[in-house]
Short mmCIF file of N, CA, C and O in Angstrom, two decimals:
data_model
loop_
_atom_site.label_atom_id
_atom_site.label_comp_id
_atom_site.label_asym_id
_atom_site.label_seq_id
_atom_site.Cartn_x
_atom_site.Cartn_y
_atom_site.Cartn_z
N UNK A 1 130.13 13.22 166.08
CA UNK A 1 128.70 13.37 166.08
C UNK A 1 128.13 13.33 164.68
O UNK A 1 127.09 12.72 164.45
N UNK A 2 128.77 14.02 163.74
CA UNK A 2 128.25 14.08 162.37
C UNK A 2 128.24 12.69 161.75
O UNK A 2 127.28 12.33 161.06
N UNK A 3 129.26 11.91 162.00
CA UNK A 3 129.33 10.57 161.42
C UNK A 3 128.22 9.68 161.98
O UNK A 3 127.55 8.95 161.24
N UNK A 4 127.98 9.75 163.29
CA UNK A 4 126.93 8.94 163.91
C UNK A 4 125.55 9.33 163.39
O UNK A 4 124.72 8.48 163.08
N UNK A 5 125.31 10.63 163.29
CA UNK A 5 124.02 11.11 162.81
C UNK A 5 123.81 10.77 161.33
O UNK A 5 122.73 10.36 160.92
N UNK A 6 124.87 10.86 160.55
CA UNK A 6 124.80 10.49 159.13
C UNK A 6 124.44 9.02 159.00
O UNK A 6 123.56 8.65 158.21
N UNK A 7 125.09 8.17 159.76
CA UNK A 7 124.79 6.73 159.73
C UNK A 7 123.35 6.46 160.13
O UNK A 7 122.66 5.65 159.50
N UNK A 8 122.87 7.14 161.15
CA UNK A 8 121.50 6.96 161.64
C UNK A 8 120.46 7.31 160.58
O UNK A 8 119.44 6.64 160.44
N UNK A 9 120.72 8.36 159.80
CA UNK A 9 119.72 8.87 158.87
C UNK A 9 119.75 8.22 157.49
O UNK A 9 118.94 8.56 156.64
N UNK A 10 120.65 7.30 157.25
CA UNK A 10 120.74 6.69 155.92
C UNK A 10 119.64 5.67 155.65
O UNK A 10 119.32 5.40 154.51
N UNK A 11 119.05 5.12 156.69
CA UNK A 11 118.04 4.08 156.52
C UNK A 11 116.64 4.64 156.34
O UNK A 11 116.40 5.53 155.53
N UNK A 12 115.73 4.11 157.12
CA UNK A 12 114.32 4.53 157.06
C UNK A 12 114.18 6.00 157.45
O UNK A 12 115.00 6.54 158.19
N UNK A 13 113.11 6.65 156.96
CA UNK A 13 112.88 8.06 157.33
C UNK A 13 112.81 8.24 158.84
O UNK A 13 112.23 7.43 159.54
N UNK A 14 113.43 9.31 159.29
CA UNK A 14 113.47 9.60 160.73
C UNK A 14 113.33 11.10 160.95
O UNK A 14 113.61 11.89 160.06
N UNK A 15 112.95 11.45 162.15
CA UNK A 15 112.95 12.84 162.58
C UNK A 15 113.92 12.93 163.75
O UNK A 15 113.82 12.18 164.70
N UNK A 16 114.87 13.86 163.63
CA UNK A 16 115.92 14.01 164.64
C UNK A 16 115.90 15.44 165.14
O UNK A 16 115.81 16.39 164.35
N UNK A 17 115.99 15.60 166.45
CA UNK A 17 116.06 16.92 167.07
C UNK A 17 117.45 17.13 167.63
O UNK A 17 117.95 16.31 168.41
N UNK A 18 118.09 18.23 167.22
CA UNK A 18 119.36 18.66 167.78
C UNK A 18 119.05 19.93 168.57
O UNK A 18 118.68 20.94 167.99
N UNK A 19 119.14 19.84 169.89
CA UNK A 19 118.78 21.01 170.70
C UNK A 19 119.90 21.34 171.65
O UNK A 19 120.72 20.51 172.02
N UNK A 20 119.93 22.61 172.05
CA UNK A 20 120.92 23.06 173.01
C UNK A 20 121.07 24.57 172.95
O UNK A 20 120.34 25.26 172.23
N UNK A 21 122.02 25.06 173.70
CA UNK A 21 122.24 26.49 173.82
C UNK A 21 122.67 27.11 172.50
O UNK A 21 123.23 26.45 171.63
N UNK A 22 122.43 28.39 172.39
CA UNK A 22 122.83 29.16 171.22
C UNK A 22 124.35 29.11 171.06
O UNK A 22 125.08 29.17 172.04
N UNK A 23 124.80 28.96 169.82
CA UNK A 23 126.23 28.99 169.53
C UNK A 23 126.98 27.69 169.72
O UNK A 23 128.20 27.64 169.55
N UNK A 24 126.28 26.60 170.03
CA UNK A 24 126.99 25.34 170.27
C UNK A 24 127.24 24.52 168.99
O UNK A 24 127.87 23.48 169.06
N UNK A 25 126.75 24.99 167.84
CA UNK A 25 127.04 24.32 166.58
C UNK A 25 125.93 23.43 166.04
O UNK A 25 126.19 22.56 165.20
N UNK A 26 124.70 23.64 166.48
CA UNK A 26 123.58 22.80 166.02
C UNK A 26 123.37 22.94 164.51
O UNK A 26 123.26 21.93 163.80
N UNK A 27 123.34 24.16 164.03
CA UNK A 27 123.12 24.40 162.59
C UNK A 27 124.27 23.87 161.76
O UNK A 27 124.07 23.28 160.69
N UNK A 28 125.48 24.05 162.25
CA UNK A 28 126.67 23.55 161.55
C UNK A 28 126.63 22.03 161.46
O UNK A 28 126.92 21.45 160.40
N UNK A 29 126.25 21.36 162.55
CA UNK A 29 126.15 19.91 162.54
C UNK A 29 125.08 19.46 161.55
O UNK A 29 125.31 18.54 160.76
N UNK A 30 123.91 20.10 161.56
CA UNK A 30 122.84 19.73 160.65
C UNK A 30 123.26 19.93 159.19
O UNK A 30 123.00 19.07 158.34
N UNK A 31 123.94 21.03 158.90
CA UNK A 31 124.41 21.30 157.54
C UNK A 31 125.45 20.27 157.11
O UNK A 31 125.44 19.80 155.96
N UNK A 32 126.34 19.90 158.00
CA UNK A 32 127.37 18.89 157.69
C UNK A 32 126.72 17.54 157.40
O UNK A 32 127.10 16.85 156.44
N UNK A 33 125.74 17.15 158.19
CA UNK A 33 125.06 15.87 157.97
C UNK A 33 124.31 15.90 156.65
O UNK A 33 124.37 14.94 155.87
N UNK A 34 123.62 17.00 156.35
CA UNK A 34 122.92 17.13 155.07
C UNK A 34 123.90 17.01 153.91
O UNK A 34 123.62 16.34 152.91
N UNK A 35 125.05 17.65 154.03
CA UNK A 35 126.07 17.56 152.98
C UNK A 35 126.53 16.11 152.80
O UNK A 35 126.64 15.63 151.66
N UNK A 36 126.77 15.42 153.88
CA UNK A 36 127.23 14.03 153.79
C UNK A 36 126.16 13.12 153.17
O UNK A 36 126.48 12.10 152.58
N UNK A 37 124.89 13.50 153.31
CA UNK A 37 123.79 12.67 152.81
C UNK A 37 123.30 13.10 151.42
O UNK A 37 122.32 12.57 150.92
N UNK A 38 123.99 14.05 150.79
CA UNK A 38 123.51 14.61 149.53
C UNK A 38 123.27 13.56 148.45
O UNK A 38 122.35 13.70 147.66
N UNK A 39 124.03 12.50 148.42
CA UNK A 39 123.84 11.46 147.41
C UNK A 39 122.69 10.51 147.73
O UNK A 39 122.17 9.84 146.85
N UNK A 40 122.27 10.47 148.97
CA UNK A 40 121.18 9.57 149.40
C UNK A 40 119.81 10.22 149.29
O UNK A 40 118.80 9.53 149.29
N UNK A 41 119.77 11.54 149.29
CA UNK A 41 118.50 12.28 149.26
C UNK A 41 118.49 13.22 148.06
O UNK A 41 119.10 14.29 148.10
N UNK A 42 117.78 12.86 146.97
CA UNK A 42 117.75 13.72 145.79
C UNK A 42 117.12 15.09 146.07
O UNK A 42 117.41 16.06 145.39
N UNK A 43 116.25 15.15 147.07
CA UNK A 43 115.60 16.41 147.42
C UNK A 43 116.05 16.79 148.84
O UNK A 43 115.82 16.05 149.78
N UNK A 44 116.71 17.94 148.93
CA UNK A 44 117.17 18.46 150.22
C UNK A 44 116.87 19.95 150.27
O UNK A 44 116.97 20.64 149.26
N UNK A 45 116.54 20.42 151.46
CA UNK A 45 116.38 21.87 151.62
C UNK A 45 116.64 22.24 153.08
O UNK A 45 116.29 21.51 153.99
N UNK A 46 117.26 23.40 153.25
CA UNK A 46 117.58 23.96 154.56
C UNK A 46 116.56 25.06 154.82
O UNK A 46 116.60 26.10 154.18
N UNK A 47 115.60 24.81 155.71
CA UNK A 47 114.52 25.76 155.99
C UNK A 47 114.88 26.56 157.23
O UNK A 47 115.01 26.00 158.32
N UNK A 48 115.07 27.84 157.04
CA UNK A 48 115.38 28.72 158.18
C UNK A 48 114.08 29.09 158.87
O UNK A 48 113.14 29.55 158.24
N UNK A 49 114.05 28.90 160.18
CA UNK A 49 112.82 29.09 160.96
C UNK A 49 112.97 30.17 162.02
O UNK A 49 112.20 30.21 162.98
N UNK A 50 113.93 31.06 161.87
CA UNK A 50 114.23 32.06 162.88
C UNK A 50 113.02 32.95 163.19
O UNK A 50 112.74 33.24 164.34
N UNK A 51 112.34 33.38 162.14
CA UNK A 51 111.11 34.16 162.29
C UNK A 51 110.06 33.54 161.38
O UNK A 51 110.39 32.73 160.50
N UNK A 52 108.82 33.94 161.57
CA UNK A 52 107.76 33.43 160.70
C UNK A 52 108.03 33.84 159.26
O UNK A 52 107.79 33.07 158.33
N UNK A 53 108.57 35.03 159.05
CA UNK A 53 108.87 35.52 157.70
C UNK A 53 109.97 34.68 157.03
O UNK A 53 109.84 34.30 155.87
N UNK A 54 111.05 34.38 157.77
CA UNK A 54 112.11 33.57 157.16
C UNK A 54 111.62 32.15 156.89
O UNK A 54 112.00 31.55 155.89
N UNK A 55 110.76 31.64 157.76
CA UNK A 55 110.17 30.32 157.53
C UNK A 55 109.36 30.31 156.25
O UNK A 55 109.53 29.44 155.38
N UNK A 56 108.47 31.29 156.09
CA UNK A 56 107.64 31.37 154.88
C UNK A 56 108.48 31.55 153.63
O UNK A 56 108.23 30.92 152.60
N UNK A 57 109.51 32.40 153.69
CA UNK A 57 110.39 32.61 152.54
C UNK A 57 111.14 31.33 152.19
O UNK A 57 111.29 31.00 151.01
N UNK A 58 111.63 30.60 153.20
CA UNK A 58 112.34 29.35 152.94
C UNK A 58 111.43 28.31 152.31
O UNK A 58 111.84 27.57 151.41
N UNK A 59 110.18 28.25 152.77
CA UNK A 59 109.22 27.31 152.19
C UNK A 59 108.94 27.68 150.74
O UNK A 59 108.86 26.81 149.87
N UNK A 60 108.81 28.98 150.44
CA UNK A 60 108.59 29.43 149.06
C UNK A 60 109.78 29.06 148.17
O UNK A 60 109.61 28.54 147.06
N UNK A 61 110.99 29.29 148.65
CA UNK A 61 112.19 28.94 147.88
C UNK A 61 112.24 27.43 147.63
O UNK A 61 112.55 26.98 146.52
N UNK A 62 111.92 26.64 148.64
CA UNK A 62 111.90 25.19 148.51
C UNK A 62 110.90 24.76 147.44
O UNK A 62 111.23 24.00 146.53
N UNK A 63 109.68 25.27 147.53
CA UNK A 63 108.64 24.92 146.55
C UNK A 63 109.05 25.34 145.14
O UNK A 63 108.88 24.59 144.17
N UNK A 64 109.61 26.53 145.01
CA UNK A 64 110.05 27.04 143.70
C UNK A 64 111.14 26.14 143.12
O UNK A 64 111.14 25.85 141.92
N UNK A 65 112.04 25.66 143.97
CA UNK A 65 113.12 24.78 143.48
C UNK A 65 112.57 23.44 142.97
O UNK A 65 113.22 22.76 142.18
N UNK A 66 111.35 23.09 143.41
CA UNK A 66 110.73 21.83 142.99
C UNK A 66 109.76 22.02 141.82
O UNK A 66 109.16 21.06 141.36
N UNK A 67 109.60 23.28 141.36
CA UNK A 67 108.75 23.52 140.20
C UNK A 67 107.53 24.38 140.43
O UNK A 67 106.76 24.64 139.50
N UNK A 68 107.31 24.85 141.65
CA UNK A 68 106.16 25.72 141.91
C UNK A 68 106.32 27.03 141.17
O UNK A 68 107.40 27.61 141.15
N UNK A 69 105.24 27.49 140.54
CA UNK A 69 105.25 28.76 139.81
C UNK A 69 104.37 29.76 140.56
O UNK A 69 103.19 29.54 140.76
N UNK A 70 104.98 30.86 140.95
CA UNK A 70 104.28 31.90 141.69
C UNK A 70 103.39 32.72 140.76
O UNK A 70 103.79 33.04 139.65
N UNK A 71 102.20 33.06 141.23
CA UNK A 71 101.31 33.95 140.49
C UNK A 71 101.33 35.32 141.15
O UNK A 71 101.20 35.43 142.37
N UNK A 72 101.48 36.36 140.34
CA UNK A 72 101.66 37.71 140.87
C UNK A 72 100.39 38.32 141.46
O UNK A 72 100.46 39.25 142.24
N UNK A 73 99.23 37.82 141.08
CA UNK A 73 97.98 38.46 141.51
C UNK A 73 97.44 37.94 142.84
O UNK A 73 96.28 38.11 143.15
N UNK A 74 98.27 37.33 143.65
CA UNK A 74 97.86 36.77 144.94
C UNK A 74 98.27 37.70 146.08
O UNK A 74 99.34 38.31 146.03
N UNK A 75 97.45 37.75 147.12
CA UNK A 75 97.86 38.45 148.33
C UNK A 75 98.90 37.57 149.04
O UNK A 75 99.04 36.38 148.72
N UNK A 76 99.59 38.14 150.01
CA UNK A 76 100.61 37.38 150.73
C UNK A 76 100.00 36.15 151.41
O UNK A 76 100.56 35.06 151.38
N UNK A 77 98.83 36.33 152.05
CA UNK A 77 98.18 35.21 152.73
C UNK A 77 97.73 34.14 151.74
O UNK A 77 97.86 32.95 152.01
N UNK A 78 97.20 34.57 150.60
CA UNK A 78 96.77 33.61 149.57
C UNK A 78 97.97 32.84 149.02
O UNK A 78 97.91 31.64 148.82
N UNK A 79 99.06 33.56 148.80
CA UNK A 79 100.27 32.92 148.27
C UNK A 79 100.83 31.91 149.27
O UNK A 79 101.20 30.80 148.89
N UNK A 80 100.85 32.28 150.55
CA UNK A 80 101.33 31.36 151.59
C UNK A 80 100.51 30.09 151.60
O UNK A 80 101.05 28.98 151.63
N UNK A 81 99.20 30.24 151.57
CA UNK A 81 98.31 29.07 151.57
C UNK A 81 98.51 28.23 150.31
O UNK A 81 98.54 26.99 150.38
N UNK A 82 98.65 28.89 149.17
CA UNK A 82 98.84 28.16 147.92
C UNK A 82 100.17 27.40 147.90
O UNK A 82 100.23 26.25 147.47
N UNK A 83 101.23 28.04 148.37
CA UNK A 83 102.55 27.40 148.41
C UNK A 83 102.51 26.17 149.32
O UNK A 83 102.99 25.10 148.95
N UNK A 84 101.92 26.32 150.49
CA UNK A 84 101.84 25.18 151.42
C UNK A 84 101.02 24.04 150.82
O UNK A 84 101.40 22.88 150.95
N UNK A 85 99.91 24.38 150.17
CA UNK A 85 99.07 23.34 149.54
C UNK A 85 99.84 22.63 148.43
O UNK A 85 99.82 21.40 148.33
N UNK A 86 100.54 23.41 147.60
CA UNK A 86 101.31 22.82 146.49
C UNK A 86 102.41 21.91 147.04
O UNK A 86 102.59 20.78 146.59
N UNK A 87 103.13 22.40 148.04
CA UNK A 87 104.23 21.63 148.61
C UNK A 87 103.70 20.38 149.33
O UNK A 87 104.31 19.32 149.25
N UNK A 88 102.58 20.51 150.00
CA UNK A 88 101.97 19.35 150.66
C UNK A 88 101.63 18.27 149.65
O UNK A 88 101.89 17.09 149.88
N UNK A 89 101.05 18.66 148.52
CA UNK A 89 100.72 17.70 147.47
C UNK A 89 102.00 17.05 146.93
O UNK A 89 102.06 15.83 146.79
N UNK A 90 103.00 17.87 146.66
CA UNK A 90 104.27 17.33 146.15
C UNK A 90 104.87 16.32 147.12
O UNK A 90 105.25 15.22 146.73
N UNK A 91 104.98 16.71 148.39
CA UNK A 91 105.62 15.84 149.39
C UNK A 91 104.84 14.56 149.63
O UNK A 91 105.43 13.51 149.91
N UNK A 92 103.53 14.62 149.50
CA UNK A 92 102.73 13.41 149.73
C UNK A 92 102.78 12.45 148.54
O UNK A 92 102.53 11.26 148.70
N UNK A 93 103.16 12.95 147.36
CA UNK A 93 103.16 12.11 146.16
C UNK A 93 104.55 11.70 145.69
O UNK A 93 104.68 10.71 144.96
N UNK A 94 105.58 12.43 146.08
CA UNK A 94 106.91 12.15 145.54
C UNK A 94 107.44 10.80 146.01
O UNK A 94 107.20 10.39 147.14
N UNK A 95 108.15 10.15 145.11
CA UNK A 95 108.83 8.90 145.44
C UNK A 95 110.28 9.17 145.84
O UNK A 95 110.98 8.27 146.30
N UNK A 96 110.74 10.40 145.61
CA UNK A 96 112.12 10.77 145.96
C UNK A 96 112.28 10.84 147.48
O UNK A 96 111.35 11.18 148.21
N UNK A 97 113.47 10.50 147.94
CA UNK A 97 113.79 10.67 149.35
C UNK A 97 114.02 12.16 149.61
O UNK A 97 114.76 12.82 148.89
N UNK A 98 113.38 12.67 150.63
CA UNK A 98 113.44 14.09 150.96
C UNK A 98 114.11 14.26 152.33
O UNK A 98 113.76 13.56 153.28
N UNK A 99 115.05 15.19 152.40
CA UNK A 99 115.69 15.57 153.66
C UNK A 99 115.47 17.06 153.86
O UNK A 99 115.88 17.87 153.04
N UNK A 100 114.79 17.39 154.95
CA UNK A 100 114.59 18.79 155.31
C UNK A 100 115.34 19.07 156.60
O UNK A 100 115.28 18.28 157.54
N UNK A 101 116.04 20.18 156.62
CA UNK A 101 116.64 20.68 157.85
C UNK A 101 115.78 21.88 158.25
O UNK A 101 115.68 22.85 157.51
N UNK A 102 115.12 21.77 159.39
CA UNK A 102 114.32 22.87 159.93
C UNK A 102 115.20 23.54 160.98
O UNK A 102 115.29 23.08 162.12
N UNK A 103 115.89 24.61 160.57
CA UNK A 103 116.91 25.22 161.41
C UNK A 103 116.34 26.31 162.31
O UNK A 103 115.68 27.23 161.84
N UNK A 104 116.63 26.18 163.59
CA UNK A 104 116.22 27.16 164.60
C UNK A 104 114.71 27.22 164.75
O UNK A 104 114.12 28.29 164.85
N UNK A 105 114.09 26.05 164.78
CA UNK A 105 112.63 25.97 164.93
C UNK A 105 112.24 26.51 166.30
O UNK A 105 112.77 26.08 167.31
N UNK A 106 111.31 27.44 166.30
CA UNK A 106 110.90 28.06 167.56
C UNK A 106 109.47 27.73 167.93
O UNK A 106 109.08 27.87 169.07
N UNK A 107 108.69 27.30 166.96
CA UNK A 107 107.28 27.00 167.17
C UNK A 107 107.03 25.57 166.75
O UNK A 107 106.99 25.26 165.57
N UNK A 108 106.86 24.64 167.69
CA UNK A 108 106.67 23.23 167.36
C UNK A 108 105.55 23.00 166.35
O UNK A 108 105.62 22.09 165.53
N UNK A 109 104.53 23.85 166.37
CA UNK A 109 103.42 23.71 165.43
C UNK A 109 103.85 23.86 163.98
O UNK A 109 103.17 23.38 163.07
N UNK A 110 105.00 24.50 163.73
CA UNK A 110 105.46 24.68 162.35
C UNK A 110 105.81 23.35 161.68
O UNK A 110 105.81 23.25 160.46
N UNK A 111 106.10 22.33 162.46
CA UNK A 111 106.36 21.02 161.88
C UNK A 111 105.11 20.44 161.25
O UNK A 111 105.18 19.60 160.37
N UNK A 112 103.96 20.91 161.68
CA UNK A 112 102.69 20.40 161.16
C UNK A 112 102.27 21.11 159.87
O UNK A 112 101.25 20.76 159.29
N UNK A 113 103.05 22.08 159.42
CA UNK A 113 102.69 22.84 158.21
C UNK A 113 102.78 21.98 156.96
O UNK A 113 102.14 22.27 155.96
N UNK A 114 103.61 20.97 156.98
CA UNK A 114 103.85 20.15 155.80
C UNK A 114 103.68 18.68 156.15
O UNK A 114 104.00 18.27 157.25
N UNK A 115 103.18 17.89 155.20
CA UNK A 115 103.04 16.44 155.47
C UNK A 115 104.41 15.79 155.34
O UNK A 115 104.87 15.49 154.25
N UNK A 116 105.05 15.57 156.44
CA UNK A 116 106.43 15.09 156.43
C UNK A 116 106.55 13.61 156.72
O UNK A 116 107.64 13.10 156.93
N UNK A 117 105.43 12.91 156.73
CA UNK A 117 105.46 11.46 156.95
C UNK A 117 106.18 10.82 155.77
O UNK A 117 105.92 11.12 154.61
N UNK A 118 107.11 9.94 156.09
CA UNK A 118 107.86 9.27 155.04
C UNK A 118 109.09 10.03 154.58
O UNK A 118 109.76 9.62 153.64
N UNK A 119 109.38 11.15 155.23
CA UNK A 119 110.55 11.94 154.87
C UNK A 119 111.44 12.11 156.10
O UNK A 119 110.99 11.98 157.23
N UNK A 120 112.70 12.44 155.88
CA UNK A 120 113.66 12.61 156.96
C UNK A 120 113.79 14.09 157.30
O UNK A 120 113.94 14.92 156.41
N UNK A 121 113.71 14.38 158.58
CA UNK A 121 113.74 15.75 159.06
C UNK A 121 114.81 15.88 160.14
O UNK A 121 114.88 15.06 161.05
N UNK A 122 115.62 16.92 160.02
CA UNK A 122 116.55 17.31 161.09
C UNK A 122 116.06 18.66 161.60
O UNK A 122 115.94 19.60 160.82
N UNK A 123 115.77 18.75 162.88
CA UNK A 123 115.31 19.98 163.49
C UNK A 123 116.39 20.47 164.44
O UNK A 123 116.90 19.68 165.24
N UNK A 124 116.76 21.75 164.31
CA UNK A 124 117.62 22.36 165.32
C UNK A 124 116.76 23.34 166.11
O UNK A 124 115.90 24.02 165.55
N UNK A 125 116.98 23.39 167.42
CA UNK A 125 116.14 24.24 168.27
C UNK A 125 116.85 24.54 169.58
O UNK A 125 117.69 23.76 170.03
N UNK A 126 116.47 25.65 170.18
CA UNK A 126 116.95 25.96 171.51
C UNK A 126 116.21 25.17 172.57
O UNK A 126 116.66 25.05 173.70
N UNK A 127 115.07 24.60 172.18
CA UNK A 127 114.22 23.87 173.11
C UNK A 127 114.19 22.39 172.79
O UNK A 127 114.11 22.01 171.62
N UNK A 128 114.22 21.56 173.80
CA UNK A 128 114.15 20.12 173.55
C UNK A 128 112.74 19.69 173.13
O UNK A 128 112.53 18.56 172.75
N UNK A 129 111.79 20.61 173.16
CA UNK A 129 110.43 20.34 172.69
C UNK A 129 110.28 20.61 171.20
O UNK A 129 109.21 20.47 170.66
N UNK A 130 111.37 21.05 170.55
CA UNK A 130 111.35 21.30 169.12
C UNK A 130 110.36 22.34 168.81
O UNK A 130 109.69 22.49 167.92
#
């Protein structure tokens, strides 16, 4: 499975959903594919989506790894909005190939948080609706 998925994702940007029961290895498969593609995608991040808090923290870590500088005088809501805006601008302008793994996505609307057009996304979920 990992080899087939790796081959599929090497070309044009795609969005792939890996769904199924808990414990079947969805996250492990996504991590293995991301590892195999590390040379093809200069920008990669594993976004944990288990809770809204882990999703927001993962997005902050991702943005920080790309150069976002946090300001201490922001409320949590202001910081969340600022991080998303900064990351949206970065993702819409970057020429680098980006691979995001959205692990354990529970709310399909969370895919709309970032402009992911032109980037490759692997989503793992318990639901086939992502």
